[in-house]
Coordinates of C-alpha atoms in Angstrom, one line a residue:
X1 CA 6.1 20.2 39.4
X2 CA 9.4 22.4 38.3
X3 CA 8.6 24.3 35.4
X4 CA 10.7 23.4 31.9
X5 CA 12.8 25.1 30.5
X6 CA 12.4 26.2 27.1
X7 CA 15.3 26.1 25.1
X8 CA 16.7 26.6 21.5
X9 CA 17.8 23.6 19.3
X10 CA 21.2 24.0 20.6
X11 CA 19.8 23.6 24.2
X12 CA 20.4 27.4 25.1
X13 CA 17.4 28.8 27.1
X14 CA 15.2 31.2 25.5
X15 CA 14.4 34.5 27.7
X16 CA 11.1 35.5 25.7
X17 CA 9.3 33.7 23.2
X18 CA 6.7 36.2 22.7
X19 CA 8.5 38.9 21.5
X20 CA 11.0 39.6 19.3
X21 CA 14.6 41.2 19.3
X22 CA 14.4 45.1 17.8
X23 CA 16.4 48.0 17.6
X24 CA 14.6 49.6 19.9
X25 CA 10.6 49.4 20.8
X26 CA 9.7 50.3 17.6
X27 CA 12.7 49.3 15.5
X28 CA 13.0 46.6 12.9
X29 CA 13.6 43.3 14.0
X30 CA 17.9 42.5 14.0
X31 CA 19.3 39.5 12.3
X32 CA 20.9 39.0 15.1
X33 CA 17.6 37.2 17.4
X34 CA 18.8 33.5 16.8
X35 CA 16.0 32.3 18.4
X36 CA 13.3 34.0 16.2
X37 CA 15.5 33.1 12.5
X38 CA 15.7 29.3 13.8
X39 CA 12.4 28.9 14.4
X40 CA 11.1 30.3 11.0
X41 CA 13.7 28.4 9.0
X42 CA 12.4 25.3 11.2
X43 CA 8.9 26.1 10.7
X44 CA 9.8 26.6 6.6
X45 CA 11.4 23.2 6.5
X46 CA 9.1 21.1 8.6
X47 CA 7.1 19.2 6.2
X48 CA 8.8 16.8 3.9
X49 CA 7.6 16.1 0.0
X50 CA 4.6 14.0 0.5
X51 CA 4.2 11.0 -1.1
X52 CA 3.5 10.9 -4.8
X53 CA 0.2 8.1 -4.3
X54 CA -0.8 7.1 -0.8
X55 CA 0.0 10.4 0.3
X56 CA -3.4 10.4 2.8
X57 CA -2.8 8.0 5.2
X58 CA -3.4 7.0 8.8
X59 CA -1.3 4.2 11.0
X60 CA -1.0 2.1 14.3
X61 CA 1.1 -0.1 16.2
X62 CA 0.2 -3.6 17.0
X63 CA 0.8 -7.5 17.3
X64 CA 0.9 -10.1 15.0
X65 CA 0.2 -13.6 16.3
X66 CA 0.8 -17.1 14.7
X67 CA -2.4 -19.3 15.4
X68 CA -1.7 -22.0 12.8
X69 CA 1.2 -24.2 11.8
X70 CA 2.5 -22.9 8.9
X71 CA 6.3 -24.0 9.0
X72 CA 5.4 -26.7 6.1
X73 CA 5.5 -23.9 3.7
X74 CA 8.1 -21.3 5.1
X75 CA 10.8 -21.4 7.2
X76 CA 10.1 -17.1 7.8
X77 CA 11.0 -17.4 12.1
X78 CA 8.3 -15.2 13.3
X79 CA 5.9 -17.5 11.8
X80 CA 7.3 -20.7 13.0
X81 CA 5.7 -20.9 16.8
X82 CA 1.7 -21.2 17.2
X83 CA 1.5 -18.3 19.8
X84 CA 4.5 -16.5 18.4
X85 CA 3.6 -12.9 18.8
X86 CA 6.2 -10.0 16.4
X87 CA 5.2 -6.4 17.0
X88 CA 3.8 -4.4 13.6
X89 CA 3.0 -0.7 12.7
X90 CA 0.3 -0.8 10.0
X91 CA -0.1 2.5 7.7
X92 CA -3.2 2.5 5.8
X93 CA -4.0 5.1 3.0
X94 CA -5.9 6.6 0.0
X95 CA -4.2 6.4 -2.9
X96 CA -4.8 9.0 -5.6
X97 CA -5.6 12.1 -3.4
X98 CA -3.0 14.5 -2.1
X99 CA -2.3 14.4 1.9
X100 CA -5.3 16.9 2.0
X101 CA -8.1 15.0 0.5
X102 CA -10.5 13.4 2.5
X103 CA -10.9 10.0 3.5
X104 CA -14.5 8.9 2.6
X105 CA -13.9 8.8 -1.3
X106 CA -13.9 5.8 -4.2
X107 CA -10.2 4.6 -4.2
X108 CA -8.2 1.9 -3.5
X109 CA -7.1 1.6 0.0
X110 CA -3.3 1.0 0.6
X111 CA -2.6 -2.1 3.3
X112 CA 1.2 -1.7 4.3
X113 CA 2.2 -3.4 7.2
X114 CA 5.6 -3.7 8.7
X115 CA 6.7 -6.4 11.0
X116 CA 9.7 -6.1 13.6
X117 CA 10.9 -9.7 13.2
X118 CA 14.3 -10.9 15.0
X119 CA 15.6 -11.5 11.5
X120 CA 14.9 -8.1 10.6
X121 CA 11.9 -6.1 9.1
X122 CA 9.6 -7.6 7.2
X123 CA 7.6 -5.2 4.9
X124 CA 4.1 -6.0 3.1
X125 CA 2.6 -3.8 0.8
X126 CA -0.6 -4.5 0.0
X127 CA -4.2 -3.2 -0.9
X128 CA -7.6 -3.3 0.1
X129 CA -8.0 -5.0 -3.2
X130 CA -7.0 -8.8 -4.4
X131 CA -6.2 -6.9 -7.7
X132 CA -4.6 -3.8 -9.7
X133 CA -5.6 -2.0 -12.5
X134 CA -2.0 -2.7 -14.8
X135 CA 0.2 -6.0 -14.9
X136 CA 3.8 -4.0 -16.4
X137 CA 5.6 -1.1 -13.6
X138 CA 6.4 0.5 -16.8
X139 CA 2.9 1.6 -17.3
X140 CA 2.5 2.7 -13.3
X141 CA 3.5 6.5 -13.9
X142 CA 1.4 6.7 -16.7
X143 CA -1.5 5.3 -14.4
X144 CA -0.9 7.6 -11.5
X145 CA -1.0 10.6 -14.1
X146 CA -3.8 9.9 -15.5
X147 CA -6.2 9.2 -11.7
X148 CA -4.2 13.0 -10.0
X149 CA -4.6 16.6 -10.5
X150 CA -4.6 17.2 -14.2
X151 CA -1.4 19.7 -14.5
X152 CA -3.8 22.3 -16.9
X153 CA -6.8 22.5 -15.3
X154 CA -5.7 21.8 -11.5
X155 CA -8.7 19.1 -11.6
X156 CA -9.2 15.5 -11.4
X157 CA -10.6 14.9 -14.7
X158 CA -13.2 12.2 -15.9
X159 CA -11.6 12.5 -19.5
X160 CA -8.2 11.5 -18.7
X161 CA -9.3 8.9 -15.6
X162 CA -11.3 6.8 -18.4
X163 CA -9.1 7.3 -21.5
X164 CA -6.4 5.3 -19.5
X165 CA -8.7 2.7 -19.0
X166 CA -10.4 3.0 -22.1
X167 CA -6.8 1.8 -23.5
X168 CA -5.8 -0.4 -20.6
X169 CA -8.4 -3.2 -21.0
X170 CA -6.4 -5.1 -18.0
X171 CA -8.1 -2.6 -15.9
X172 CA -11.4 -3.9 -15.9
X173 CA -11.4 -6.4 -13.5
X174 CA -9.8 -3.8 -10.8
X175 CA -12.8 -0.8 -12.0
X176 CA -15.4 -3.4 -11.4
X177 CA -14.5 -3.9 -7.9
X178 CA -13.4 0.0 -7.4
X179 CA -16.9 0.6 -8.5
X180 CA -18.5 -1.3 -6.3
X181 CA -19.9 -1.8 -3.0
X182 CA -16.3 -2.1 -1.4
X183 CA -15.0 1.1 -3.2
X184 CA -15.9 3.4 -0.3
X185 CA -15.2 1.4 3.0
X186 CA -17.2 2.9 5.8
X187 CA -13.4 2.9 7.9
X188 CA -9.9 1.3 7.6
X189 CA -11.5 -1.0 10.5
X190 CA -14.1 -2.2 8.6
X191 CA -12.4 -3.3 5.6
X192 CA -10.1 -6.6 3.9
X193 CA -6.6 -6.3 3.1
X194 CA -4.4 -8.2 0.4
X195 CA -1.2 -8.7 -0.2
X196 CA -2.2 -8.2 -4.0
X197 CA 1.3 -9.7 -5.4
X198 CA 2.3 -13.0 -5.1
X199 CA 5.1 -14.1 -3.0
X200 CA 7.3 -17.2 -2.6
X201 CA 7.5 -18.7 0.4
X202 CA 10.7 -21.0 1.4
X203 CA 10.8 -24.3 3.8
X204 CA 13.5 -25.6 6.0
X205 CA 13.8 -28.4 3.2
X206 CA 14.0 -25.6 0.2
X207 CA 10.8 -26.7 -1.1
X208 CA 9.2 -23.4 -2.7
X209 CA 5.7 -22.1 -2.8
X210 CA 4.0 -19.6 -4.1
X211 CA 1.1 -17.9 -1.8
X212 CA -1.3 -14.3 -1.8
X213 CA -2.0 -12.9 1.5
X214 CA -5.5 -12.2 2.4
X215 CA -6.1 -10.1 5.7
X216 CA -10.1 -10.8 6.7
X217 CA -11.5 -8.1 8.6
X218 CA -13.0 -9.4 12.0
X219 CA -14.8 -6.4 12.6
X220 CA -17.2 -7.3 9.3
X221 CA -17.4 -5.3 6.1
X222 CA -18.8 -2.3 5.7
X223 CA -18.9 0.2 2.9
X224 CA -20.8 3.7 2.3
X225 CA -22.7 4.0 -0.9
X226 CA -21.6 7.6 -2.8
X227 CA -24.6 9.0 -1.2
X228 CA -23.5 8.1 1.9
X229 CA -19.6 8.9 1.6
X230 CA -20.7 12.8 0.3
X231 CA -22.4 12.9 3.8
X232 CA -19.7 11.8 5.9
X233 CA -16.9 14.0 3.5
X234 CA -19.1 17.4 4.5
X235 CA -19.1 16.2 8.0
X236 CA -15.7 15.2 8.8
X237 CA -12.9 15.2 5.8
X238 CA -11.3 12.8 8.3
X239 CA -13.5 10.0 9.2
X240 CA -11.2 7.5 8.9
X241 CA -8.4 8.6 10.8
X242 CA -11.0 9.7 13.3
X243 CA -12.9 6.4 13.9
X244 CA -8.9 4.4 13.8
X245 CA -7.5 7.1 16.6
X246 CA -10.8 6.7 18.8
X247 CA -11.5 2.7 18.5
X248 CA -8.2 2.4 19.7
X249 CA -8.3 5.3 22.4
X250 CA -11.5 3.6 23.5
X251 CA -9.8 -0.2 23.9
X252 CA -11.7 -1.4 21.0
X253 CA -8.7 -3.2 19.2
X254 CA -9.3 -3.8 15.4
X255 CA -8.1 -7.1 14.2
X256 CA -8.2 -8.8 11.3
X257 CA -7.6 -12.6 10.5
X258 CA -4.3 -13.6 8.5
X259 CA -5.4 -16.2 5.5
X260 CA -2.6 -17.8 2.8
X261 CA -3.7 -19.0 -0.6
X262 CA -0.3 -21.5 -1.4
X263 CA 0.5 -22.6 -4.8
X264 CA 3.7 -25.4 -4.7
X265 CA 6.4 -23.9 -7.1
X266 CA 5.8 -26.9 -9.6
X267 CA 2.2 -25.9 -10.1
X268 CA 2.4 -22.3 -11.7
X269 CA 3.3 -23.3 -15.2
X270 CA 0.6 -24.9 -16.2
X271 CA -2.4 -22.7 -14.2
X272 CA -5.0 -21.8 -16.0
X273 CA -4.1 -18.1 -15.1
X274 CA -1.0 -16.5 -14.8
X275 CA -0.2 -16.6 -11.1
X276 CA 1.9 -13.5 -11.3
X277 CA -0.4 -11.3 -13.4
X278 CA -1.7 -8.5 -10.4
X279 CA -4.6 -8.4 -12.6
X280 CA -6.1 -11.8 -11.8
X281 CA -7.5 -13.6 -8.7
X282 CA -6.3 -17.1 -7.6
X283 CA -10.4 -19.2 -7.0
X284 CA -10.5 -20.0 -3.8
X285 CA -12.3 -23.7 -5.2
X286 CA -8.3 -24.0 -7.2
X287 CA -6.2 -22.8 -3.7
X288 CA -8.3 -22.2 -0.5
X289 CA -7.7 -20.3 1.8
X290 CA -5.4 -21.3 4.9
X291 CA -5.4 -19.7 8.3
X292 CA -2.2 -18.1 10.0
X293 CA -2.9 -15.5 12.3
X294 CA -4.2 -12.2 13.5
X295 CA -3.4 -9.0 13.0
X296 CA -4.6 -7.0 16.3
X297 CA -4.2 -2.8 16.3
X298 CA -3.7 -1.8 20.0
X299 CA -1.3 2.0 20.3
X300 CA -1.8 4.5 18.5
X301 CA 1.4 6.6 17.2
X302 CA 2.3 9.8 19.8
X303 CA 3.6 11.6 16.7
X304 CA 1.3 11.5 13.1
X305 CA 4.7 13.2 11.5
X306 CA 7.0 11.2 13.0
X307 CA 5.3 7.9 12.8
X308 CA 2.9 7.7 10.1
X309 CA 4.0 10.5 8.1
X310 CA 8.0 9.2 8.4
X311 CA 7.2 5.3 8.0
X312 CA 9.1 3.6 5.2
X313 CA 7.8 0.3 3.1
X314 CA 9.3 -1.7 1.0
X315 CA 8.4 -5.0 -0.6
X316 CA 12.1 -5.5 -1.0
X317 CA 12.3 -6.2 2.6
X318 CA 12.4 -9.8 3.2
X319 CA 13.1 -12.1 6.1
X320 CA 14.7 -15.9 5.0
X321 CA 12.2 -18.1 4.2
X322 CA 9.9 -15.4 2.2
X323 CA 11.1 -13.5 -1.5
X324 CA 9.9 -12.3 -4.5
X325 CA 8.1 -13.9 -7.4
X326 CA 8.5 -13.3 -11.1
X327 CA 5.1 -10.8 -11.0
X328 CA 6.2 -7.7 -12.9
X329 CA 4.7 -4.8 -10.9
X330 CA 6.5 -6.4 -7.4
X331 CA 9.5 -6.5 -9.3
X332 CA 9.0 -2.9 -10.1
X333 CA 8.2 -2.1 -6.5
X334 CA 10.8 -3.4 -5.1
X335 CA 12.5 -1.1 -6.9
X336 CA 10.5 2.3 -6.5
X337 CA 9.3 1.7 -3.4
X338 CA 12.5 2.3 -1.5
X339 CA 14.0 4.6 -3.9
X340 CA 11.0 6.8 -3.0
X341 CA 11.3 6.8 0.9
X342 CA 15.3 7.8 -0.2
X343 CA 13.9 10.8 -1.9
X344 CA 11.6 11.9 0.6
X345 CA 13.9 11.1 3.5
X346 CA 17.1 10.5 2.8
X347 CA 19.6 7.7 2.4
X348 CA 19.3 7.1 6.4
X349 CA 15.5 6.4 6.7
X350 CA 15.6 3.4 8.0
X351 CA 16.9 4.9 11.0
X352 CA 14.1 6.5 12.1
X353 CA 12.9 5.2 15.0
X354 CA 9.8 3.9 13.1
X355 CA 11.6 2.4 10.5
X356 CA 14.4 0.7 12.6
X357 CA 14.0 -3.0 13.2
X358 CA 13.3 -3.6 17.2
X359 CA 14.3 -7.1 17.2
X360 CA 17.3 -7.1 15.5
X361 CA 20.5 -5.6 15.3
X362 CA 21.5 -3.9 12.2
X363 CA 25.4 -4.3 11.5
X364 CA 27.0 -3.4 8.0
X365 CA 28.9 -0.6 6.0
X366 CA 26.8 2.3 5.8
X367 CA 28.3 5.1 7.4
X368 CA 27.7 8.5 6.3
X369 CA 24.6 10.7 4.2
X370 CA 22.5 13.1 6.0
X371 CA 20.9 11.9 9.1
X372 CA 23.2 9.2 10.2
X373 CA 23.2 8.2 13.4
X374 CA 24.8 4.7 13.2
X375 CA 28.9 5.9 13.6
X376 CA 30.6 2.6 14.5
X377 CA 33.1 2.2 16.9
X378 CA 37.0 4.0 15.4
X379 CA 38.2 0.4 15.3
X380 CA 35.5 -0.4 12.6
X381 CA 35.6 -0.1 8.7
X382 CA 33.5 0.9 6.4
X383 CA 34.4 -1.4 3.7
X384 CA 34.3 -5.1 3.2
X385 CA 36.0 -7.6 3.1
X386 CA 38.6 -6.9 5.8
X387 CA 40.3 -8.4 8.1
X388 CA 39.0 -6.4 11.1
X389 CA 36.5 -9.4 12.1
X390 CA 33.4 -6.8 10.5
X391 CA 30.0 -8.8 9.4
X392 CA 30.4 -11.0 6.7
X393 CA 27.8 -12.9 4.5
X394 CA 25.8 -15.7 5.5
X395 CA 25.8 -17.6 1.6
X396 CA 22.3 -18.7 2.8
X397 CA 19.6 -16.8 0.3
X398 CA 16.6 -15.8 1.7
X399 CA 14.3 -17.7 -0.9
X400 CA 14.6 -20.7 -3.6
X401 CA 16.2 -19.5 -7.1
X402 CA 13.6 -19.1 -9.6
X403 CA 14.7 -20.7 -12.9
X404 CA 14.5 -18.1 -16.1
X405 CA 14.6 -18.7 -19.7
X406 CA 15.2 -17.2 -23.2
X407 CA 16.3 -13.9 -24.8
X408 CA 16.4 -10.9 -23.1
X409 CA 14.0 -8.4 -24.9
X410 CA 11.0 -6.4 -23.7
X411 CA 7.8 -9.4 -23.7
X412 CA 4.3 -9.4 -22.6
X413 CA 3.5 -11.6 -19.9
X414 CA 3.3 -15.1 -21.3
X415 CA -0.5 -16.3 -21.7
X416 CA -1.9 -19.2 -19.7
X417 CA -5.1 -21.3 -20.3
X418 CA -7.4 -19.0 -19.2
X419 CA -5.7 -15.7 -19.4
X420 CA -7.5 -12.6 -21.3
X421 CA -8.5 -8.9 -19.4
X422 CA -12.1 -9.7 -19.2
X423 CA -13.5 -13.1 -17.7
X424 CA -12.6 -12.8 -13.9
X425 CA -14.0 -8.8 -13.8
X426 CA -17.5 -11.2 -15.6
X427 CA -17.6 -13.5 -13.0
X428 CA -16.9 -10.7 -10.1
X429 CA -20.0 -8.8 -11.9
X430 CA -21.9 -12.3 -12.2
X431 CA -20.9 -13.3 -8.2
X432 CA -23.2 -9.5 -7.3
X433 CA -26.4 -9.8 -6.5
X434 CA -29.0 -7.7 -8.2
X435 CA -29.0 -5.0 -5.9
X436 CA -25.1 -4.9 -6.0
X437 CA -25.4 -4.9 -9.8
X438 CA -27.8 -1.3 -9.9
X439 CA -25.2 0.2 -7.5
X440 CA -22.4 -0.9 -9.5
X441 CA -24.0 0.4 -13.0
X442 CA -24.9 3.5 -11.2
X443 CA -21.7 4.2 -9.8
X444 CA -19.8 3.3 -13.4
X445 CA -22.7 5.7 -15.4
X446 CA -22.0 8.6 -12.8
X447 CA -18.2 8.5 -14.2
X448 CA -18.6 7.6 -17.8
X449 CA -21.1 9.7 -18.7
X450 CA -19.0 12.9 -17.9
X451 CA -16.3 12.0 -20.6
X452 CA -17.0 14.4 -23.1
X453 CA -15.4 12.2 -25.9
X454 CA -17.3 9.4 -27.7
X455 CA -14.8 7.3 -28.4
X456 CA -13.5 6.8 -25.4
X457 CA -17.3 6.1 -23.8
X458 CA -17.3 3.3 -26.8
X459 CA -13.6 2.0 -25.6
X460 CA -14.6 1.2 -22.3
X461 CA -18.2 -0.2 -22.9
X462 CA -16.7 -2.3 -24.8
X463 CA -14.9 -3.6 -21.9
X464 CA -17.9 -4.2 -20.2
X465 CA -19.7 -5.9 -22.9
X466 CA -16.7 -8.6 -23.3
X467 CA -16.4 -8.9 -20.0
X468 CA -20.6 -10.1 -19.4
X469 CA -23.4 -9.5 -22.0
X470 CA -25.6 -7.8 -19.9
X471 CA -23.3 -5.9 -17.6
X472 CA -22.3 -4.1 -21.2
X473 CA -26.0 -3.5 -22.1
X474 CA -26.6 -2.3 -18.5
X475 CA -23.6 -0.1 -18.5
X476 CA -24.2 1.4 -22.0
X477 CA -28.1 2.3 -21.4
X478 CA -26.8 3.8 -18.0
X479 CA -24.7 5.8 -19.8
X480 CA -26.9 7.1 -22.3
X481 CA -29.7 7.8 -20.1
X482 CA -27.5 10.5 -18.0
X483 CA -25.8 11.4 -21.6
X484 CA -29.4 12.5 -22.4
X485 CA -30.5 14.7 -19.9

């Protein structure tokens, strides 16, 4: 085999990349060595702004395949065939460390799955969890603050982590399932994944519905108790992306099983919970679930950077026959989402090769920014309308209208029958058994008790006492206990 040539980013072979241009042996270096000032201004520019949450993350490439008929309640193309298969790239991440921190740790897990559709790409972002900690985007920066790097002392801090919940009460239901047994998966393999939000989905007829995705693991759960998750952190910082990159390697394709929960449009009115509130679960004995297909992980990406570093989501990316519902914090992220991949990566993002649909052909008006690579023919404009036979509108919307109501105005959520912050995180604690119970008690003590100030400890026992009797008493004795020693 020839040797290659290496070569500058201009293509220009490079006679020595070992040393570099002098005046003289012993000179100083000359300005003049291009090679040697464009590959220190690369190397000084080669790492983007990571992400502000999910910034440690790890991703694959895959298949999704329709096993049920499903074309009752959307008209969405890749899921209208039983055997239908759309290629995916999945990115899974923590979500309050920096792209540093290590993988074993309590946190939510992000579940953000892109699929290639023919009708373009189809984005869902989702967690590892049914549920979030807020119900209102306007209270999301807020949130982050308060779980990162405390900007005095450098730290994450137990004081600010619980003061936010201490005055968030809508947060307990999401604490009590961050705090327990599935708050430390033992791998990205071996865990659930949810949509979270609720979506509408669209039929050929224009009958709407409302459904939550639930991703089942077929690989079985499996979680590491703190203990356990110290261990693994001192051994490798990495597990996860280490066990994902050598299943895969080895052939041994995670997959997980696609379920629906579907709510007809007519229906969420009058539900005893507010089916948009990110804060509540839908009882599987009210809307069970319904199977649609697999998810199956079989490449891994050549390029961490390129792929899973450079992947855009957004929940704004829709495919007809699936939209948006009226919950707030989707609405938000359909927003900030994108507008963060633009500030990361620019207004051309989406034509990375990661982020580009495969199945479909992108056509419209967007020309220039930095990083374009879609030019047009010289015959084609950059405006519309014109009368240059350039893409025009289908008038066909994606989903069904949703019908809105009253003054404009900032409102809380509108309560349903059952709505408050505290009876599904009661029945979660009451679903535990007793073992499950210690370990979650434990795990809440560990944090609580290291608040130094007492009325923020009272804040969020409350919480737990109004949320179950004895999960408060538990909880509170816990806490005093290690306040004692």
């Amino acid at each position: 085999m020839s040797q290659r040539v290496l070569t500058t980013e201009s293509g220009a072979p490079v006679a020595d990349n070992q040393n570099s241009a002098t005046a003289g042996a012993g000179g100083p270096i000359l300005l003049q060595d291009q090679h040697l000032l464009e590959k220190l201004a690369r190397f000084n520019r080669e790492r983007i702004p990571e992400r502000v949450v999910h910034a440690r993350g790890s991703g694959a490439y895959g298949y999704f395949e329709v096993t049920d008929d499903v074309t009752g309640f959307t008209r969405a193309d890749f899921l209208s065939e039983v055997g239908r298969r759309t290629e995916t790239f999945i990115r899974f991440s923590t979500v309050a460390d920096s792209l540093g921190g290590a993988d074993a740790v309590r946190d939510p897990r992000g579940f953000a799955l892109k699929f290639y559709t023919n009708e373009g790409n189809y984005d869902l972002v989702g967690n590892n969890t049914p549920v979030f900690f807020i119900k209102d985007p306007v209270k999301f920066p807020d949130f982050i603050h308060s779980q990162k790097r405390d900007p005095f002392t450098g730290r994450q801090e137990p004081d600010n982590v619980w003061d936010f919940w201490a005055n968030s009460p809508e947060a307990t239901h999401q604490v009590t399932w961050l705090m327990g047994d599935r708050g430390i998966p033992a791998s990205y393999r071996h865990m659930n994944g949810f949509g979270s939000h609720t979506y509408q989905w669209t039929n050929a007829a224009g009958e709407a519905f409302f459904v939550k995705y639930h991703f089942k693991t077929n690989q079985g759960v499996r979680s590491l108790s703190a203990e356990q998750a110290a261990e693994q952190v001192g051994k490798d910082a990495n597990s996860h992306q280490t066990d994902l990159l050598q299943a895969i390697e080895r052939g041994v394709n995670p997959s997980w099983t696609l379920y629906v929960q579907v709510m007809p449009a007519a229906e969420a009115a009058d539900y005893r919970f507010n089916p948009f509130d990110v804060t509540k679960v839908w009882p599987h004995a009210d809307y069970p679930l319904r199977r649609v297909g697999r998810l199956v992980l079989d490449r891994n990406p050549d390029n961490v950077f390129a792929e899973v570093e450079q992947a855009a989501f957004s929940p704004n990316n829709f495919v007809p026959g699936i939209g948006p519902s009226p919950d707030k914090m989707l609405q938000g992220r359909l927003f900030a989402y994108a507008d963060a991949q633009r500030y990361r990566l620019g207004i051309n993002h989406t034509q990375l090769p990661v982020n580009a649909p495969k199945a479909a052909t992108v056509d419209n008006y967007g020309r220039d920014g930095l990083h374009a690579t879609r030019y047009g023919s010289r015959q084609d404009k950059n405006y519309e309308p014109n009368s240059h036979a350039g893409p025009a509108q289908t008038g066909a919307a994606l989903a069904s209208p949703l019908a809105v109501h009253g003054w404009t105005g900032t409102h809380e959520a509108p309560l349903h029958a059952k709505d408050d912050d505290f009876f599904q995180a009661g029945e979660l604690y009451r679903l535990m058994s007793a073992d499950e119970k210690d370990r979650l008690v434990a795990n809440i003590a560990g944090g609580l008790s290291q608040v130094t100030r007492d009325d923020v400890i009272e804040k969020n026992l409350a919480h737990f006492h109004a949320a179950d009797a004895d999960y408060g008493k538990r909880v509170e004795e816990a806490v005093r206990a290690l306040r004692e020693d």
